[in-house]
Coordinates of C-alpha atoms in Angstrom, one line a residue:
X1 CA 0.9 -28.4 6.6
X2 CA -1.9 -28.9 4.1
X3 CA -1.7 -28.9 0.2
X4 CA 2.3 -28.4 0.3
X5 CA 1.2 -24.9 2.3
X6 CA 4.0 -23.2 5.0
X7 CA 1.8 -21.0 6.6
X8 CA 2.1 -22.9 9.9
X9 CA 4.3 -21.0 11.7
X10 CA 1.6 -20.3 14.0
X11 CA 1.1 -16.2 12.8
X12 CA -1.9 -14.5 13.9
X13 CA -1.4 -10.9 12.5
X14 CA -1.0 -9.6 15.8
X15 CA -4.4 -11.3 17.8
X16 CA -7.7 -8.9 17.1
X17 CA -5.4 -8.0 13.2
X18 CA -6.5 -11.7 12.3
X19 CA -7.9 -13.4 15.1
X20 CA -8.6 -12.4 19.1
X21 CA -8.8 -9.3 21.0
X22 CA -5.1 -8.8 21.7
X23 CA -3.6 -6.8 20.0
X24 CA -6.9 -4.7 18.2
X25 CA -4.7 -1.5 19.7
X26 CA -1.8 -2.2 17.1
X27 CA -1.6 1.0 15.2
X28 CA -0.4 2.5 17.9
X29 CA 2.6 0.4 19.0
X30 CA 4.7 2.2 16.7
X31 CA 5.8 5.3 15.5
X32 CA 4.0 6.1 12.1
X33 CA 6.5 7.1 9.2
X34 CA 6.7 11.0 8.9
X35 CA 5.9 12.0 5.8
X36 CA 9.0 13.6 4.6
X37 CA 11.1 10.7 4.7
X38 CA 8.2 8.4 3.4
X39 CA 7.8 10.5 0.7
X40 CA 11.7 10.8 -0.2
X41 CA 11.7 7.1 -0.1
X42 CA 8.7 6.3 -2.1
X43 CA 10.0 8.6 -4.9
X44 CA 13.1 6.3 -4.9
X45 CA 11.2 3.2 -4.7
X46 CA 9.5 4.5 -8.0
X47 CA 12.3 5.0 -10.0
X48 CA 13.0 1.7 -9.1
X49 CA 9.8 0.4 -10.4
X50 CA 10.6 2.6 -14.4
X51 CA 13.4 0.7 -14.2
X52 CA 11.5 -3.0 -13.6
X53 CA 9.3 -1.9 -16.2
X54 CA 12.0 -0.7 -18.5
X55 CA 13.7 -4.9 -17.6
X56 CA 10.5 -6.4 -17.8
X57 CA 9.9 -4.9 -21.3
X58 CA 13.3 -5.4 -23.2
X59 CA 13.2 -8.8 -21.2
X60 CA 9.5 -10.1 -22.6
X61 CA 9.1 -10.9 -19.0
X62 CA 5.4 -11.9 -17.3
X63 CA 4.8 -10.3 -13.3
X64 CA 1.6 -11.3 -12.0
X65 CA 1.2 -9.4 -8.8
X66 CA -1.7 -10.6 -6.1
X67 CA -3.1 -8.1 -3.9
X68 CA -5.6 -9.4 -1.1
X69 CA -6.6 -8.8 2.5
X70 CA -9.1 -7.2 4.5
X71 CA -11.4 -4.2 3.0
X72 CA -9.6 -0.8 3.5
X73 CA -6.4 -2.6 4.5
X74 CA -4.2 -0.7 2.0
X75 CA -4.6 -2.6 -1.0
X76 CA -5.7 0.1 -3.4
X77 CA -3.6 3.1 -2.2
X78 CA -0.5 1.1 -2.7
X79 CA -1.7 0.1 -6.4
X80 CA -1.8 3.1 -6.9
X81 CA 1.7 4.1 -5.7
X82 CA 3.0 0.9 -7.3
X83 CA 1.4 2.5 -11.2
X84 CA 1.8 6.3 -10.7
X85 CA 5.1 6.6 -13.0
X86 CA 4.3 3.3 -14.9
X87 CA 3.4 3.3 -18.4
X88 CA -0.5 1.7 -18.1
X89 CA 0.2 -0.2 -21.7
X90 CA 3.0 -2.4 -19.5
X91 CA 1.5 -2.0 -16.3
X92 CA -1.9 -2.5 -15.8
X93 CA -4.8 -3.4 -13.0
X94 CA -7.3 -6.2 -12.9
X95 CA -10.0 -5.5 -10.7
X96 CA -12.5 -7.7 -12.1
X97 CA -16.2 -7.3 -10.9
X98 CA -19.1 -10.0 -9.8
X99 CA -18.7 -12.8 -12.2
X100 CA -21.4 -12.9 -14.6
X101 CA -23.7 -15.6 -15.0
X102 CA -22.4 -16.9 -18.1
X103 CA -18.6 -16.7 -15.8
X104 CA -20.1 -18.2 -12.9
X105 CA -20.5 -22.0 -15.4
X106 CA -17.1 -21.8 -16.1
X107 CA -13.9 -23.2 -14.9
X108 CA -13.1 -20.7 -11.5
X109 CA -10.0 -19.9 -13.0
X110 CA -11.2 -19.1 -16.6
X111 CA -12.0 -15.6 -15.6
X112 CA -8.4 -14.6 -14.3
X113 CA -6.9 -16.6 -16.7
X114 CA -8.1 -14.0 -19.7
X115 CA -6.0 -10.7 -17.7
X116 CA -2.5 -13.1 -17.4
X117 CA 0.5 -10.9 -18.7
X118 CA 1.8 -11.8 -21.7
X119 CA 5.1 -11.1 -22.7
X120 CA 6.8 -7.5 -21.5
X121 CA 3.7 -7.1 -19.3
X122 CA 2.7 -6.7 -15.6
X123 CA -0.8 -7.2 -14.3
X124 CA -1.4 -5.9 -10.4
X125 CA -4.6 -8.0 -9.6
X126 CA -6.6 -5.8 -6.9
X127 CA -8.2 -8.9 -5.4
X128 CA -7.8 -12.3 -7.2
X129 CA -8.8 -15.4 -7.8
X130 CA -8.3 -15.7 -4.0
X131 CA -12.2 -14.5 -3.8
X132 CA -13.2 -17.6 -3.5
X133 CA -11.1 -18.4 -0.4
X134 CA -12.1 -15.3 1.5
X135 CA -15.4 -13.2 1.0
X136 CA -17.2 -16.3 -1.1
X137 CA -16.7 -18.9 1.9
X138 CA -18.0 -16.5 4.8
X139 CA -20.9 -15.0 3.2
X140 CA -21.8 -18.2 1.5
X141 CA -21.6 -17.0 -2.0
X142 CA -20.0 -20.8 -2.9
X143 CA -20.5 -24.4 -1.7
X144 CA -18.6 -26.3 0.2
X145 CA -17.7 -28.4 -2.5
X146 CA -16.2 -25.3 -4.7
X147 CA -14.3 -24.2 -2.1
X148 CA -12.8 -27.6 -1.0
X149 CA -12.4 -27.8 -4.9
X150 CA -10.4 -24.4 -5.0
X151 CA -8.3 -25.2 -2.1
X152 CA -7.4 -28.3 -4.2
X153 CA -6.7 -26.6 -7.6
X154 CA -5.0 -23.5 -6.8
X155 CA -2.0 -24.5 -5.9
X156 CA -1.6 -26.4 -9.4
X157 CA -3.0 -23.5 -10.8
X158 CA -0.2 -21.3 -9.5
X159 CA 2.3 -24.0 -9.8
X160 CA 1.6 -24.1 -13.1
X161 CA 1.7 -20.5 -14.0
X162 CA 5.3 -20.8 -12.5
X163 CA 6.6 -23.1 -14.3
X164 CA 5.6 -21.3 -17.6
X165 CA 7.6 -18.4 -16.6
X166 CA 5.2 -16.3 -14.7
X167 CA 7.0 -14.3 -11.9
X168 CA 3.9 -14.5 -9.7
X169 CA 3.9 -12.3 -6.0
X170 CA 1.3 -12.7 -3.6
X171 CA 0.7 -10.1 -0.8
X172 CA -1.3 -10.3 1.6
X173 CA -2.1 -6.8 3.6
X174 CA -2.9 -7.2 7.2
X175 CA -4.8 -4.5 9.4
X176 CA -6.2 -4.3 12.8
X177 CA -9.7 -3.8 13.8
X178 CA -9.2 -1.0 15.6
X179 CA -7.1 0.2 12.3
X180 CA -10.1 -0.8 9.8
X181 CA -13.0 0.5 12.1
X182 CA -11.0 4.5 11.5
X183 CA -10.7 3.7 8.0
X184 CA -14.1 3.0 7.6
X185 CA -15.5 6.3 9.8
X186 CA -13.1 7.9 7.9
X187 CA -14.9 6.7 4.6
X188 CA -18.4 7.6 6.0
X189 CA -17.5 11.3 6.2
X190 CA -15.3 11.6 3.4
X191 CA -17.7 12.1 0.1
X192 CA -14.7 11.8 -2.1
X193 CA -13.9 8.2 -0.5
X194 CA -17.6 7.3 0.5
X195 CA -18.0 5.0 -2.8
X196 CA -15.1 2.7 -0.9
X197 CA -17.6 1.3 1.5
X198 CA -20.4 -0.8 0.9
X199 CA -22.9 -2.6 2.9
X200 CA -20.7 -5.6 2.8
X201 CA -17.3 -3.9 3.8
X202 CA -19.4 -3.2 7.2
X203 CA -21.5 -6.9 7.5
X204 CA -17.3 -7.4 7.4
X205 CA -16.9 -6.1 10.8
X206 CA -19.5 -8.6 12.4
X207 CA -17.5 -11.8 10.6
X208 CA -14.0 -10.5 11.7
X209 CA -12.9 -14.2 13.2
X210 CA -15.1 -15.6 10.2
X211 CA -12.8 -13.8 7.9
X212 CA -9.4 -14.6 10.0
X213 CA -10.7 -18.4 9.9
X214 CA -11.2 -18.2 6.3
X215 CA -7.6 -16.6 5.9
X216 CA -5.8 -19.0 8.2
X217 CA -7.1 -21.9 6.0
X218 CA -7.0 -20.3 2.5
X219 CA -2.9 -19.4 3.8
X220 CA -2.4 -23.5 5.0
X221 CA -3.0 -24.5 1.9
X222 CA -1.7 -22.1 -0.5
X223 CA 1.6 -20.7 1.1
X224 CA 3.5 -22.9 -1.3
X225 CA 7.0 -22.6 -2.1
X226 CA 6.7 -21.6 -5.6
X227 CA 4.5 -18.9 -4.8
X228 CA 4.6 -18.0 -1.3
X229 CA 2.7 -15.6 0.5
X230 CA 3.8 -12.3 2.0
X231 CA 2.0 -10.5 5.0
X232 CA 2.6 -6.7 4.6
X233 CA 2.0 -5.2 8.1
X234 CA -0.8 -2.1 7.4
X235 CA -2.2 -0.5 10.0
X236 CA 0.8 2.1 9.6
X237 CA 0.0 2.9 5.1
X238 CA 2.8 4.7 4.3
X239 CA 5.1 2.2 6.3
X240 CA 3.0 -0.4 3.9
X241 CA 3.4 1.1 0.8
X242 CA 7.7 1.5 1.2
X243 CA 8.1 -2.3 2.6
X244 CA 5.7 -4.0 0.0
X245 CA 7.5 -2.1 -2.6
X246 CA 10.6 -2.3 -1.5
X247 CA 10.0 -6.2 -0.7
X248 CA 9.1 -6.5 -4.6
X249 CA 11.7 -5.2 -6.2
X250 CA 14.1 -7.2 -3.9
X251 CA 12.7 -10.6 -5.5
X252 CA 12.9 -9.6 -9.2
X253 CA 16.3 -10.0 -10.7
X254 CA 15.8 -7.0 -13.2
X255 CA 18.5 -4.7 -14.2
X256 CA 19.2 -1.1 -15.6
X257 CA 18.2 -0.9 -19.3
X258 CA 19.9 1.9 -20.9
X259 CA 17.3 4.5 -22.4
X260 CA 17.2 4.3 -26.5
X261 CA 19.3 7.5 -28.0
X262 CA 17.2 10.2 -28.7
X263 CA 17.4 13.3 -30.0
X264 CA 14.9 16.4 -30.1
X265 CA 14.9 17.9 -34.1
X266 CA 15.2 21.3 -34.7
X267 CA 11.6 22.8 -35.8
X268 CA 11.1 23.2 -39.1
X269 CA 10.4 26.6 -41.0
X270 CA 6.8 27.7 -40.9
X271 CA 4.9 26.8 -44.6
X272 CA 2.3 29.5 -44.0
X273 CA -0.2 27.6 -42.0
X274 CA -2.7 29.8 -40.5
X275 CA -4.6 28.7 -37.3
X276 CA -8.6 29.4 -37.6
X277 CA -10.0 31.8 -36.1
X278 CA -10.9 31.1 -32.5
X279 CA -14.2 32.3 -32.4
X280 CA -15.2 28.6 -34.9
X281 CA -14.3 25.9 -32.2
X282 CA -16.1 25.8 -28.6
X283 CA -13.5 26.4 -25.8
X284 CA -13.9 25.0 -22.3
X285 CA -14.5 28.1 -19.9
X286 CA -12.0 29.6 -17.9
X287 CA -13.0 28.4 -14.3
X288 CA -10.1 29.2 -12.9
X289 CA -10.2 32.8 -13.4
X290 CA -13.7 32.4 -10.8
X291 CA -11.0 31.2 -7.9
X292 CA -10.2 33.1 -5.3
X293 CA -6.3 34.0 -6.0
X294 CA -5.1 35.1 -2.6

């Protein structure tokens, strides 16, 4: 164990999910949750979440939350399961792009730093600082000497972040190759997902074990008790979605905060306001009279 890390409990994520050819067949080794009862479940799973918000809130808390793994593991559909009911002024997303050149001179760190929660917030980072450990080591974007450096400072960084008060929860979303290959086919032909790929998610395929190095090392050194990592199995999403949501709200003490009293007023008499004539403002057309009813 490396850099106070207890990743070495000698997981692979199932062979060919993080490193040989094993197991690249994993989606289908178990029954995939039906939607009905996935959806029934995720509904209650998002109540739960109003009511974190609702704790976190009256509570001035801080939840960082760290979403990472392979492209089209299943990050972003469950951030956006995760925000759906959530008011976006207490709950909000960082997904920060390329750094800029004036970023790329500072402190790593500085950049995340800026998007930290401060009091009655949560900030879902969609990808992390944990860049550096992953996509920037196998395609060369950073030296060796900033990434030995990173594997050095981050987990002070996170201790640190801890010990002010953070409540900080690190996922990490694992997926097979067969699982990612479908996902990525299934980008190609869909034009309302085809934006999701780029020419790097598919140089991705040709560095799988690259990647799976890079992971194994990034998780030996920052699996630290104060802020441990969690593997959310993926290849099955809506199975994803449920557990990593369920598996958050089990490690947050929050509790029910009773709604403030309100009460709807009676509408006051009309003072003889007039609305203008229609005909002086510019209406958006009626499309939906064009459709096709039956």
């Amino acid at each position: 164990m490396t850099s106070g890390g207890r990743a070495g409990d000698g997981r692979a994520e199932g062979g060919r999910a993080e490193g040989g050819k094993a197991e690249s067949g994993r989606a289908e080794e178990r029954v995939r949750l039906a939607r009905k009862p996935y959806e029934r479940e995720l509904f209650r799973l998002q109540t739960e979440l109003v009511k974190l918000q609702e704790w976190i809130r009256a509570e001035g808390a801080r939840l960082v939350v760290v979403f990472e793994g392979r492209d089209a593991a299943g990050k972003g559909g469950t951030i956006k399961r995760v925000t759906e009911h959530l008011n976006p002024r207490v709950a909000r997303i960082a997904a920060l792009p390329v750094p800029t050149e004036r970023e790329r001179t500072q402190w790593y760190f500085q950049r995340y730093v800026e998007h930290l929660p401060a009091a009655g917030e949560i900030v879902l980072f969609d990808r992390s600082w944990y860049n550096r450990a992953g996509v920037e080591r196998v395609m060369g974007f950073c030296t060796d000497e900033e990434y030995d450096r990173f594997l050095r400072q981050c987990p002070q960084y996170e201790r640190m972040l801890v010990e002010d008060g953070i409540l900080l929860r690190k996922y990490w979303f694992s997926v097979s190759d067969a699982e990612q290959e479908r996902r990525f086919r299934k980008r190609l032909d869909d034009p309302t997902k085809r934006w999701k790929l780029s020419a790097m998610d598919l140089e991705s395929i040709s560095r799988w074990e690259a990647y799976s190095r890079a992971k194994d090392a990034m998780f030996a050194h920052t699996d630290i008790p104060e802020a441990p990592w969690y593997v959310v199995e993926s290849d099955d999403k809506r199975a994803a979605r449920v557990n990593m949501i369920a598996h958050l709200l089990s490690t947050v003490p929050y509790g029910e905060v009773g709604p403030a009293e309100l009460t709807l007023p009676p509408r006051p008499e009309s003072t003889g306001y007039q609305r203008p004539p229609k005909d002086l403002q510019t209406y958006v057309p009626d499309h939906a009279a064009t459709l096709d009813h039956t």
